[in-house]
Coordinates of C-alpha atoms and ligand atoms in Angstrom, one line a residue:
Chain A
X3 CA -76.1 -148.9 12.4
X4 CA -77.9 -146.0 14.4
X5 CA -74.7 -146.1 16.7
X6 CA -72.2 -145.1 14.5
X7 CA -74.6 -142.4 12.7
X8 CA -75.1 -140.7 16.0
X9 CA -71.1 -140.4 16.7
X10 CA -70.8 -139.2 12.7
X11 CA -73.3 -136.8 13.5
X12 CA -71.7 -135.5 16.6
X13 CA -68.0 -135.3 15.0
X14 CA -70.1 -133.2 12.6
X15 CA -71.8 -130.8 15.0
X16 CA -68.7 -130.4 17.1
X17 CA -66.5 -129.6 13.9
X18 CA -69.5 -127.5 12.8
X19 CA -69.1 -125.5 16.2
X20 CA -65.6 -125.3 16.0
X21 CA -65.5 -123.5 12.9
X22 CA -68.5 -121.2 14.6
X23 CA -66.2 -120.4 17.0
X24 CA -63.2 -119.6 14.5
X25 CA -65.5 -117.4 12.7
X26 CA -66.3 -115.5 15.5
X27 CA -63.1 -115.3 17.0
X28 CA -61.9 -113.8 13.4
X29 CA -65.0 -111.3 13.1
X30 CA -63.6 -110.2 16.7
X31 CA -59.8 -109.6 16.0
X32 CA -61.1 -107.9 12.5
X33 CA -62.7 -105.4 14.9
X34 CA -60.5 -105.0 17.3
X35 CA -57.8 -104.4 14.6
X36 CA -60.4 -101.6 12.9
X37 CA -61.0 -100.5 16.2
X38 CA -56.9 -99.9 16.8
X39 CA -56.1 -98.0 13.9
X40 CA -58.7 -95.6 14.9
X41 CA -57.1 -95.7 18.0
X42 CA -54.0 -95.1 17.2
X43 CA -55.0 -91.8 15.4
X44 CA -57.0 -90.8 17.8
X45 CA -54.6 -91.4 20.6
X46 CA -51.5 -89.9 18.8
X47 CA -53.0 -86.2 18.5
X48 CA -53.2 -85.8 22.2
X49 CA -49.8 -87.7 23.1
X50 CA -48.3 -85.7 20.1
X51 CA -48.6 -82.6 21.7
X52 CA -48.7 -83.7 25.1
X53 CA -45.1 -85.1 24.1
X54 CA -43.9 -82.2 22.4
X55 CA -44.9 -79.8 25.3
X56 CA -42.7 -81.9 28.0
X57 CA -39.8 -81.0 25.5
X58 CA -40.8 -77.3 25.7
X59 CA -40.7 -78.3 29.6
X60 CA -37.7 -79.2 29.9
X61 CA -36.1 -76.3 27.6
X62 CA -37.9 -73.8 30.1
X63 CA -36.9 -75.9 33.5
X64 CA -33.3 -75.3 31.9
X65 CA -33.7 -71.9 32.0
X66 CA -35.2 -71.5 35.0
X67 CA -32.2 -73.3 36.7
X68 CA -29.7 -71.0 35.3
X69 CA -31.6 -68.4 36.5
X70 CA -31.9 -70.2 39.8
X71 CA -28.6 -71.5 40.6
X72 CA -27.4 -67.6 39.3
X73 CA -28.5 -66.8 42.4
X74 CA -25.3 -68.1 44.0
X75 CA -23.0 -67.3 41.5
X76 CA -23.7 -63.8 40.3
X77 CA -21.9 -61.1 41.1
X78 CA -24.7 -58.7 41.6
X79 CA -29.0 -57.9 41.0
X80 CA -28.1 -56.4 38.0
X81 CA -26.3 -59.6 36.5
X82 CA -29.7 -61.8 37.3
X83 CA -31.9 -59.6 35.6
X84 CA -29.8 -59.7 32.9
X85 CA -30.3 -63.4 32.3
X86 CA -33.9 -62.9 33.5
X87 CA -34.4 -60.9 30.5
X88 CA -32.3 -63.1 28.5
X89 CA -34.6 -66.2 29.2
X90 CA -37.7 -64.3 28.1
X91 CA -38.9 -64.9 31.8
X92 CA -42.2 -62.9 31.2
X93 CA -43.0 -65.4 28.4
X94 CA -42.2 -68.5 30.6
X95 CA -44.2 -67.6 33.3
X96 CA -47.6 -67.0 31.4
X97 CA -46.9 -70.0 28.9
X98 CA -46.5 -72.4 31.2
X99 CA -49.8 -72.1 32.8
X100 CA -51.0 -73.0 29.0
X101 CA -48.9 -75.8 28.5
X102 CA -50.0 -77.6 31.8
X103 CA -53.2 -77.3 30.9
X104 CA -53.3 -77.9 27.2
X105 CA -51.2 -81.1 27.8
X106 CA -53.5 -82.2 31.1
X107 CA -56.3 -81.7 28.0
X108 CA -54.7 -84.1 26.2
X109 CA -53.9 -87.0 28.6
X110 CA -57.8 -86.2 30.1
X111 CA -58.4 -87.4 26.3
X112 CA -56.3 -90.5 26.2
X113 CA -57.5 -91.3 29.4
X114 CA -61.3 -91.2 28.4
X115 CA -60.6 -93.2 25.0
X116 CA -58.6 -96.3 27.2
X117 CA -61.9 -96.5 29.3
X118 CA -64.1 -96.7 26.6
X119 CA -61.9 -98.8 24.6
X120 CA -62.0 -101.3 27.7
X121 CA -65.8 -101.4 27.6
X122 CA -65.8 -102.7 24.3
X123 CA -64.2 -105.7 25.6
X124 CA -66.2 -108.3 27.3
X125 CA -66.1 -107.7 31.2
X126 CA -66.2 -111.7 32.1
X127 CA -66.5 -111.0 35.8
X128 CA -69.7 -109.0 35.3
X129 CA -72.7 -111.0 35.0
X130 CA -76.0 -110.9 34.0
X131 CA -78.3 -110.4 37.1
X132 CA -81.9 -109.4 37.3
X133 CA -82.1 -105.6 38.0
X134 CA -84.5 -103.0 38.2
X135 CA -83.9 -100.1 35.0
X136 CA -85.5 -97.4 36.9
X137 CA -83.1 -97.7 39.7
X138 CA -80.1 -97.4 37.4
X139 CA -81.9 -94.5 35.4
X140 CA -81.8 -92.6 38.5
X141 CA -78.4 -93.6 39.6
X142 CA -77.4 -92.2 36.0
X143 CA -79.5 -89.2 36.5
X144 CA -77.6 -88.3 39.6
X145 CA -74.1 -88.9 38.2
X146 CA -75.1 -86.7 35.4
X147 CA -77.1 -83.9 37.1
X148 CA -74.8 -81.2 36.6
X149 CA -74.7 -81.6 33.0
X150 CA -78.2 -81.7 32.8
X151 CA -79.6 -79.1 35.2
X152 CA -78.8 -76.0 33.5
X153 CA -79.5 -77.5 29.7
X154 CA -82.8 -79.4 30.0
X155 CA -85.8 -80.4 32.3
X156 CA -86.0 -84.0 32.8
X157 CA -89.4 -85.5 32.5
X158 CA -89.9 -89.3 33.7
X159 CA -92.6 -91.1 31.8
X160 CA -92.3 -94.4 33.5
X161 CA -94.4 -97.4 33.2
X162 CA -94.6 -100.5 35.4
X163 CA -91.2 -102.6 34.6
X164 CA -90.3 -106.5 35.7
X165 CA -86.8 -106.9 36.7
X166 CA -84.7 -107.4 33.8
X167 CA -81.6 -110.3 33.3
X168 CA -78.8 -107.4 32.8
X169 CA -75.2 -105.9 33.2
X170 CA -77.0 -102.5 35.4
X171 CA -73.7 -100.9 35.1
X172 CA -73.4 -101.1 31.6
X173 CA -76.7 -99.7 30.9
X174 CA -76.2 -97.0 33.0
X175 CA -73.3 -96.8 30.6
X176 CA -75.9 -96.2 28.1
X177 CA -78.5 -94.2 29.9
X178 CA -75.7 -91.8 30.6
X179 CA -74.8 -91.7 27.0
X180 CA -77.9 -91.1 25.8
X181 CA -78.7 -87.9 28.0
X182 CA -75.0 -86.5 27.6
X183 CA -75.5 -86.2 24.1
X184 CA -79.1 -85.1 24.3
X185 CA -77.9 -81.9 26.6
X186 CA -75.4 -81.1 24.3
X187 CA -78.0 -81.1 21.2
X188 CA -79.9 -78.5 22.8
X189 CA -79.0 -75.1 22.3
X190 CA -80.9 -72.9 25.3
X191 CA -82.8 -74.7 27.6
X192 CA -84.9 -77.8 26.2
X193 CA -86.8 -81.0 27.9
X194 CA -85.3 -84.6 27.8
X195 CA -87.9 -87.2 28.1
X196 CA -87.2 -90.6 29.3
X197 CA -89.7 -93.0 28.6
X198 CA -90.1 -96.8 29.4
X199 CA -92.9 -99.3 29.2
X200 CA -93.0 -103.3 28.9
X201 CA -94.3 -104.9 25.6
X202 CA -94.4 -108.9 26.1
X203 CA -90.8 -110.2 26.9
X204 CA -89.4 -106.9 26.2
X205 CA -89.0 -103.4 27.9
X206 CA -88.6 -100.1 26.0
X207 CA -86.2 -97.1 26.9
X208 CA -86.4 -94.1 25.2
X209 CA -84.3 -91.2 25.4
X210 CA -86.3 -88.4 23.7
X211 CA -85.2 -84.6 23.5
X212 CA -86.0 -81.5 21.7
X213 CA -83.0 -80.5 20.4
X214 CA -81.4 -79.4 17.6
X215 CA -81.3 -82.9 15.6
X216 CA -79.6 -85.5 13.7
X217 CA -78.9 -84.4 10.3
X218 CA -80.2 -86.9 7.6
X219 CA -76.7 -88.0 6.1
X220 CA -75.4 -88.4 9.5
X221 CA -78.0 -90.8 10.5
X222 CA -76.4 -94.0 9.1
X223 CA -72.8 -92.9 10.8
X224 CA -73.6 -92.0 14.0
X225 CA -72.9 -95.5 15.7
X226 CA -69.5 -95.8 13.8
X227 CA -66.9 -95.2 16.4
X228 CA -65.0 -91.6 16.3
X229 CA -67.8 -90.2 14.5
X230 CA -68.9 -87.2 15.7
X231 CA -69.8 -83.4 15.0
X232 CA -68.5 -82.0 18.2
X233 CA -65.8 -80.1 18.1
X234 CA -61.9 -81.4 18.0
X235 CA -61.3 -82.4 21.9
X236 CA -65.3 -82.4 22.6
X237 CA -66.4 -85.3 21.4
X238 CA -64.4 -88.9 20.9
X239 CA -67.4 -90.0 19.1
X240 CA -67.4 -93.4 21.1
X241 CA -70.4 -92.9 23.0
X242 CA -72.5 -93.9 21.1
X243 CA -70.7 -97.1 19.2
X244 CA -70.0 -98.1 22.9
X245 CA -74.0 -98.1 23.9
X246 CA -74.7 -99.9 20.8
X247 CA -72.3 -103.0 21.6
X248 CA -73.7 -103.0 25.1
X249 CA -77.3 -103.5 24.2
X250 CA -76.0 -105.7 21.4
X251 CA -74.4 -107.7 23.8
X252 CA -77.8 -107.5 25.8
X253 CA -79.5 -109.0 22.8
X254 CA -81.2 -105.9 22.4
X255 CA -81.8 -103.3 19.5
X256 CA -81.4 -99.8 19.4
X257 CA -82.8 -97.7 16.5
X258 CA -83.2 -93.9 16.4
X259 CA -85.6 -91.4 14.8
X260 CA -84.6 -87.8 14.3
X261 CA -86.1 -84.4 13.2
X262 CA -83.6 -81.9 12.0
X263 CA -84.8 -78.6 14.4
X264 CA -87.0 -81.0 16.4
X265 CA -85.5 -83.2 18.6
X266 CA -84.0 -87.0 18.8
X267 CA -85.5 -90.1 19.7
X268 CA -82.9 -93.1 20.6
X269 CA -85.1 -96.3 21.4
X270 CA -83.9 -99.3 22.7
X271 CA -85.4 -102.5 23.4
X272 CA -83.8 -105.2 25.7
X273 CA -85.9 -109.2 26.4
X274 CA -86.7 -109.1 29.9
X275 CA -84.8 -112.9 29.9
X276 CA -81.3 -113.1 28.1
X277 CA -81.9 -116.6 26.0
X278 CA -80.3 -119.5 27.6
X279 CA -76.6 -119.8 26.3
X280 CA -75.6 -123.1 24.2
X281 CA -73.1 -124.1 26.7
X282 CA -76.2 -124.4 29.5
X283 CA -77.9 -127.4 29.8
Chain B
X20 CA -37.8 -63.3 8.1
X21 CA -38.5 -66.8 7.6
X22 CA -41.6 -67.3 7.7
X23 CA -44.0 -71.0 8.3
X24 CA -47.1 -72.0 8.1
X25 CA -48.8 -74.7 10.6
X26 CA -52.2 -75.7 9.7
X27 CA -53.9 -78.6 11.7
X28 CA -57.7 -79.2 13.2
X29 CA -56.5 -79.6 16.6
X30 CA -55.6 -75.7 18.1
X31 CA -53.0 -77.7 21.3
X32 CA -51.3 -78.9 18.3
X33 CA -50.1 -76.0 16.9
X34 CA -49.8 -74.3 20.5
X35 CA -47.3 -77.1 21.4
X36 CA -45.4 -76.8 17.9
X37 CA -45.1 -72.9 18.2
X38 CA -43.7 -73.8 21.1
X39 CA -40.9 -75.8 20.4
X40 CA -40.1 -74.0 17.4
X41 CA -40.3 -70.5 19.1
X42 CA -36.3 -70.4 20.0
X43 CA -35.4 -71.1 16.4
X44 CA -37.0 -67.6 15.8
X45 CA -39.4 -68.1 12.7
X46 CA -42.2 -66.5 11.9
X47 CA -45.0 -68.9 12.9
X48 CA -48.5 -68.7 12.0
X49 CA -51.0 -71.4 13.0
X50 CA -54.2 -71.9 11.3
X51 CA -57.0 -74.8 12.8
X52 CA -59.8 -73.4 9.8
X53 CA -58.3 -74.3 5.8
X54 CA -60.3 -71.8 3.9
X55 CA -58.2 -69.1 6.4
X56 CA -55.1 -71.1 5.6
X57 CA -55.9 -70.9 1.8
X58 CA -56.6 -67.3 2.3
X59 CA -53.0 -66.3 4.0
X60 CA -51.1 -68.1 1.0
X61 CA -52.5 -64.7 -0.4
X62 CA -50.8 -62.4 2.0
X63 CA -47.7 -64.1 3.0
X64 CA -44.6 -66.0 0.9
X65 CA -44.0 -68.9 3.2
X66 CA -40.4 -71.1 3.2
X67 CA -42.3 -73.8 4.9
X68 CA -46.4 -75.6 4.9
X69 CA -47.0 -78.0 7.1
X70 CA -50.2 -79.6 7.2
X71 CA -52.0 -82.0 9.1
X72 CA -53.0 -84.9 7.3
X73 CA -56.6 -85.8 8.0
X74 CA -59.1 -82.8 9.0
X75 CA -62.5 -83.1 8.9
X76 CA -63.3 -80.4 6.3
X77 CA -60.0 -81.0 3.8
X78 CA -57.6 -83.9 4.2
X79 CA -54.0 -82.3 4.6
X80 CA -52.6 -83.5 0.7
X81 CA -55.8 -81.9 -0.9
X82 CA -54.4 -78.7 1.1
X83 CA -51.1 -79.0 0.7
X84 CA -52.0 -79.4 -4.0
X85 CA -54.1 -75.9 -3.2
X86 CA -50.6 -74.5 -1.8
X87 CA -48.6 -75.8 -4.0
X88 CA -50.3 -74.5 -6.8
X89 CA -50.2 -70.3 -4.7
X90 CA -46.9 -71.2 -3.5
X91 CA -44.6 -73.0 -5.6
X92 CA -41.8 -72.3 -3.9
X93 CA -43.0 -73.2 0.0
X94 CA -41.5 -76.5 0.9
X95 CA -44.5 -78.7 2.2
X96 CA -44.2 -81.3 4.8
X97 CA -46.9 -83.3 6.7
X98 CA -47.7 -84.3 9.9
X99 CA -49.8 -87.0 10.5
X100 CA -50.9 -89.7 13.3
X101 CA -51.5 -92.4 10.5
X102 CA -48.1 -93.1 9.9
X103 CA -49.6 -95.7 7.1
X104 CA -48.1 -96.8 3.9
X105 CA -51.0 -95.7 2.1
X106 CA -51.4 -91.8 3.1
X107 CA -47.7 -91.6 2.5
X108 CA -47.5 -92.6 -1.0
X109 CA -50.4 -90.1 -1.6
X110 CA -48.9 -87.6 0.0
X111 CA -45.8 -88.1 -2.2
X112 CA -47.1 -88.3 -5.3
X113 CA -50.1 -85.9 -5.1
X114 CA -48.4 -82.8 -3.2
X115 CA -44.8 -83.7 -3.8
X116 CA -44.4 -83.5 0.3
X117 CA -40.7 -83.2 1.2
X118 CA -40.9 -85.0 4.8
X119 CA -43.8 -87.1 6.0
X120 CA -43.5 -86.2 9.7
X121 CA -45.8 -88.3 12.2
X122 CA -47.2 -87.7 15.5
X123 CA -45.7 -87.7 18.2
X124 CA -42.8 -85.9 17.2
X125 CA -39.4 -85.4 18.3
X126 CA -38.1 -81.9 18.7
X127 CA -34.7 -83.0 17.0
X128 CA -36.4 -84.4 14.5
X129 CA -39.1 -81.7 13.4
X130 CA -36.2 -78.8 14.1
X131 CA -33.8 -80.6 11.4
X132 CA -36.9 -81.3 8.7
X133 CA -37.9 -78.0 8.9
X134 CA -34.1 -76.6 8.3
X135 CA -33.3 -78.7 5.5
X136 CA -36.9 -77.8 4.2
X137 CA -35.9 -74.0 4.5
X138 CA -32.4 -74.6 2.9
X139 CA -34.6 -76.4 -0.4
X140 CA -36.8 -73.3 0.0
X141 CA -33.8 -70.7 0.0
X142 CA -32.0 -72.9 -2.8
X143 CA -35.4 -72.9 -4.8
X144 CA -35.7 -69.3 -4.4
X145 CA -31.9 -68.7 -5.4
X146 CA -32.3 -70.5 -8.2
X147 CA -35.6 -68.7 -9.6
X148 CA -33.6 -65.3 -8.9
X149 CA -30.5 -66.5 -11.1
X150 CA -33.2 -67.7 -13.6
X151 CA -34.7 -64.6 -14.1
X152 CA -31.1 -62.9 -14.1
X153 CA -30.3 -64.9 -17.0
X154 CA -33.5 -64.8 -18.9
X155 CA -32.5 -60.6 -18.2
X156 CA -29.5 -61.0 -19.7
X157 CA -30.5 -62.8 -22.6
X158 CA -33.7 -60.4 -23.6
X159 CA -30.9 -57.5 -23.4
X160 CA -28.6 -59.2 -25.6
X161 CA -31.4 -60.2 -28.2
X162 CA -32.7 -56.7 -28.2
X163 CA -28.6 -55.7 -28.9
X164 CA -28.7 -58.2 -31.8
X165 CA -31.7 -57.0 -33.2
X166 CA -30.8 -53.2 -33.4
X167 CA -27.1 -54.7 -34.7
X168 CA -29.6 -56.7 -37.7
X169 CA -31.7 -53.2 -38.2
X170 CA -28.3 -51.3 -38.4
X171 CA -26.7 -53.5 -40.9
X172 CA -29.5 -53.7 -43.0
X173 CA -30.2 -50.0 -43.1
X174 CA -26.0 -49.4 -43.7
X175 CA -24.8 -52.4 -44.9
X176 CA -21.0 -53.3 -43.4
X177 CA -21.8 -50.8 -40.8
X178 CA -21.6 -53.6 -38.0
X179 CA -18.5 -54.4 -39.4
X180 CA -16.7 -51.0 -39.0
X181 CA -13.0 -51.1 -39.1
X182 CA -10.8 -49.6 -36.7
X183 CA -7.1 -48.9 -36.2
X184 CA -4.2 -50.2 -33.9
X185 CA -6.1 -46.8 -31.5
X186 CA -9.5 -47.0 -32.4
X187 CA -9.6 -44.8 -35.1
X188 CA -12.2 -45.5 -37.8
X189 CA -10.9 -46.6 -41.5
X190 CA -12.7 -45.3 -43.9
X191 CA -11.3 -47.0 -46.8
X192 CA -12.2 -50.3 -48.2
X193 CA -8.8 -52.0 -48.1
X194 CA -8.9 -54.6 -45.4
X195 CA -6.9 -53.4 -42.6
X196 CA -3.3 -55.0 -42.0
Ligands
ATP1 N1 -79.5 -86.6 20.9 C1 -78.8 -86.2 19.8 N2 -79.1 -85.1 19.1 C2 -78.4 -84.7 18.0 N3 -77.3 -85.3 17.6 C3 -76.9 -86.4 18.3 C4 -77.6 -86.8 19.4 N4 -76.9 -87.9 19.9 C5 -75.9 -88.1 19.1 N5 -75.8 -87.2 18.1 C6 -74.8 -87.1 17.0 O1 -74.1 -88.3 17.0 C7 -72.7 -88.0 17.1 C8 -72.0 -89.2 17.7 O2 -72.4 -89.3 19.1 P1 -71.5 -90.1 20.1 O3 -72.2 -90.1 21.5 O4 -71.1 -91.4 19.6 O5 -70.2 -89.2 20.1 P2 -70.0 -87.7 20.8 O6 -71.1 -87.4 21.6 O7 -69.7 -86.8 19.6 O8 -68.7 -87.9 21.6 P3 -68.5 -88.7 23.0 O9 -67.5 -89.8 22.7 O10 -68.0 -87.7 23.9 O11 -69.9 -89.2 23.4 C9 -72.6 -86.7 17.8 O12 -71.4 -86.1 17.6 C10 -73.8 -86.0 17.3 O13 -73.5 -85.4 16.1
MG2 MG1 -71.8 -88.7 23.2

């Protein structure tokens, strides 16, 4: 009977889904738990020390308080710069001015990791709109200016773009990625091309500069997240993993083409019309 | 002077460790770069190495085998943000760590790992000194055998020279009363 092989089939297709939607729900915590332990490393360097230096705090605010509340008590000059001298004073004074700044260094760091770590998570509120890339690129440009200003020119090779179905704010995420780590792989002063031009249903944006390079065994790593080259407390070495689950999540590519002593190439490509999800009709 | 060694890739690490070890008056030296680590293992006897564990040019345990080897008798301990099972048990067995400290730390906690670590090293070091007292000792009483061997065989029954009640030497063959 056609009726009951229709309801078979659907039982089917709706267990079929289910099990869809398992797998990805699994794929998901699997990252997010490789993504934590990397976290946690990551995070525990800076709130080590940043931890350890409020215990150095407190040790010195001790000190300071005897020498303080001395004030009232001592008999004479001569008995508070006695205990002056016997809390090192001198060595208080300049090493505090270290430890603020060291430790603001360190919760700058966890601070910067907890934003990115939120952007791998999907943002339900934001929604796909139709948007114009250019306008973002220059939105990015202008948040990013005084990186850029003193390390590169930036030349605009912009061809004629449709509006595109897209989370803007994300991609600026990206754009600004992209030209962060191009300025800081050239060494001097250097040129950052951005380029964009429509093929079909898709746009292309590339970031192009003339920099110093990707090395050919780093090639394959640098979307892992934490990789990077910069020095310790430069670089989290998220940028980059970050852009490429944006775009991913764009239904986009993002490939990359690199001369060591040349320059870099990242090249993305995003459909102009994100395909229709299952759940609409 | 006691002296410790701090090696980690992250410079506000050791800054923040020198720190809170400063009152307890050791000698401190920090190194972020290994090979300059390796290189002061040369130029200083340390009662304490404590090493990160993951840096991006040598992980902390391959470090801390390199110093065991120079330095026998410095204590190692490690510091790490992993805190897993697995870098712990290599840790163990490969550098024979003492402590696996992890980060963040506690100032109570580091302070007391590092003074039991120096009382190991001192204890370590006290016991190699009475070592080579004894093995002293027993080269000089050998060498005292050997000459007493030479002697005998050269004068037979001069090691056993008899004396008198006041030290006097019998000359006779008579066993003495
Ligand atoms: N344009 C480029 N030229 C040369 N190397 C690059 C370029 N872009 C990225 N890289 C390499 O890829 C690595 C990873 O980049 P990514 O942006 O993910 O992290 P990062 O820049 O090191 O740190 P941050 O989290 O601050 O962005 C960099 O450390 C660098 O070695
Ligand atoms: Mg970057």
């Amino acid at each position: 009977m056609p009726h009951t092989d229709m309801s078979e089939r659907e039982q089917l297709s709706a267990r079929l889904e289910q099990a869809n939607r398992q797998l990805l729900q699994s794929e998901k915590m699997a990252a997010i738990g490789q993504l934590a332990a990397g976290v946690a490393h990551e995070i525990n360097n800076p709130v080590g020390y940043v931890y350890s230096n409020l215990q150095s705090l407190e040790t010195y605010l001790g000190d300071l308080f005897r020498l303080t509340d001395a004030i009232d008590s001592a008999d004479s000059v001569a008995d508070l710069q006695s205990i002056k001298r016997n809390i090192d004073y001198d060595f208080i004074r300049t090493d505090l001015g270290d430890l603020l700044a060291e430790s603001r260094e360190g919760i700058e760091r966890v601070r910067k990791i907890i934003a990115a770590m939120k952007d791998f998570s999907y943002v339900e509120d934001e929604a796909f709109k139709l948007a114009n890339l250019h306008q973002g690129i220059e939105t990015t440009l202008n948040v990013v200016n005084n990186e850029l200003k003193y390390k590169a020119e930036v030349v605009r090779d912009f061809g004629d773009l449709p509006d595109i179905e897209c989370i803007l704010s994300q991609l600026n995420q990206v754009v600004m990625n992209l030209l962060v780590n191009a300025a800081h792989a050239i060494e001097g002063f250097g040129r950052i091309t951005i380029r964009t031009r429509q093929d079909n249903d898709q746009v292309i944006l590339e970031v192009e500069d003339n920099g110093k390079g990707i090395a050919e065994e780093h090639l394959t790593r640098i979307f892992e997240p934490f990789f990077t080259t910069k020095p310790v407390g430069k670089g989290t070495g998220l940028g980059l993993s970050l852009s490429f689950n944006i775009i991913e999540k764009h239904n986009g590519r993002m490939d990359v083409h690199s001369t060591p002593g040349q320059g870099t190439c990242f090249r993305i490509s995003l459909p102009v019309r994100q395909p229709a999800t299952e759940d609409k009709p | 002077m006691i002296k410790i060694q701090l090696v980690d890739d992250e410079a506000n690490i050791l800054s923040a460790l020198k720190r809170l070890l400063r009152p307890q008056g050791w000698e401190i030296h920090g190194f972020t770069d290994v090979e300059e680590a390796l290189g002061s293992l040369r130029e200083h006897n340390y009662a304490v190495i404590i090493s990160d564990y993951q840096m991006p040019t040598a992980d902390g345990v391959t470090y801390l085998q390199f110093a065991k080897q120079r330095q026998p008798d410095a204590v190692r301990l490690v510091l790490s943000a992993h805190g897993d099972r697995n870098s712990m048990i290599k840790a163990i067995n490969q550098a024979e760590v003492y402590r696996f400290l992890s980060k963040p730390w506690d100032e109570h906690e580091i302070v007391a790992a590092i003074k039991s670590a120096i009382d190991l090293h001192l204890l370590r070091a006290e016991n190699r000194h009475l070592l080579k007292q004894v093995q002293h000792q027993q080269t000089l009483i050998r060498a005292r055998e050997q000459e007493l061997l030479r002697l005998e065989q050269e004068n037979p029954g001069i090691t056993r020279v008899m004396r008198d009640d006041d030290g006097s030497v019998l000359l006779d063959d008579d066993e003495p009363r």
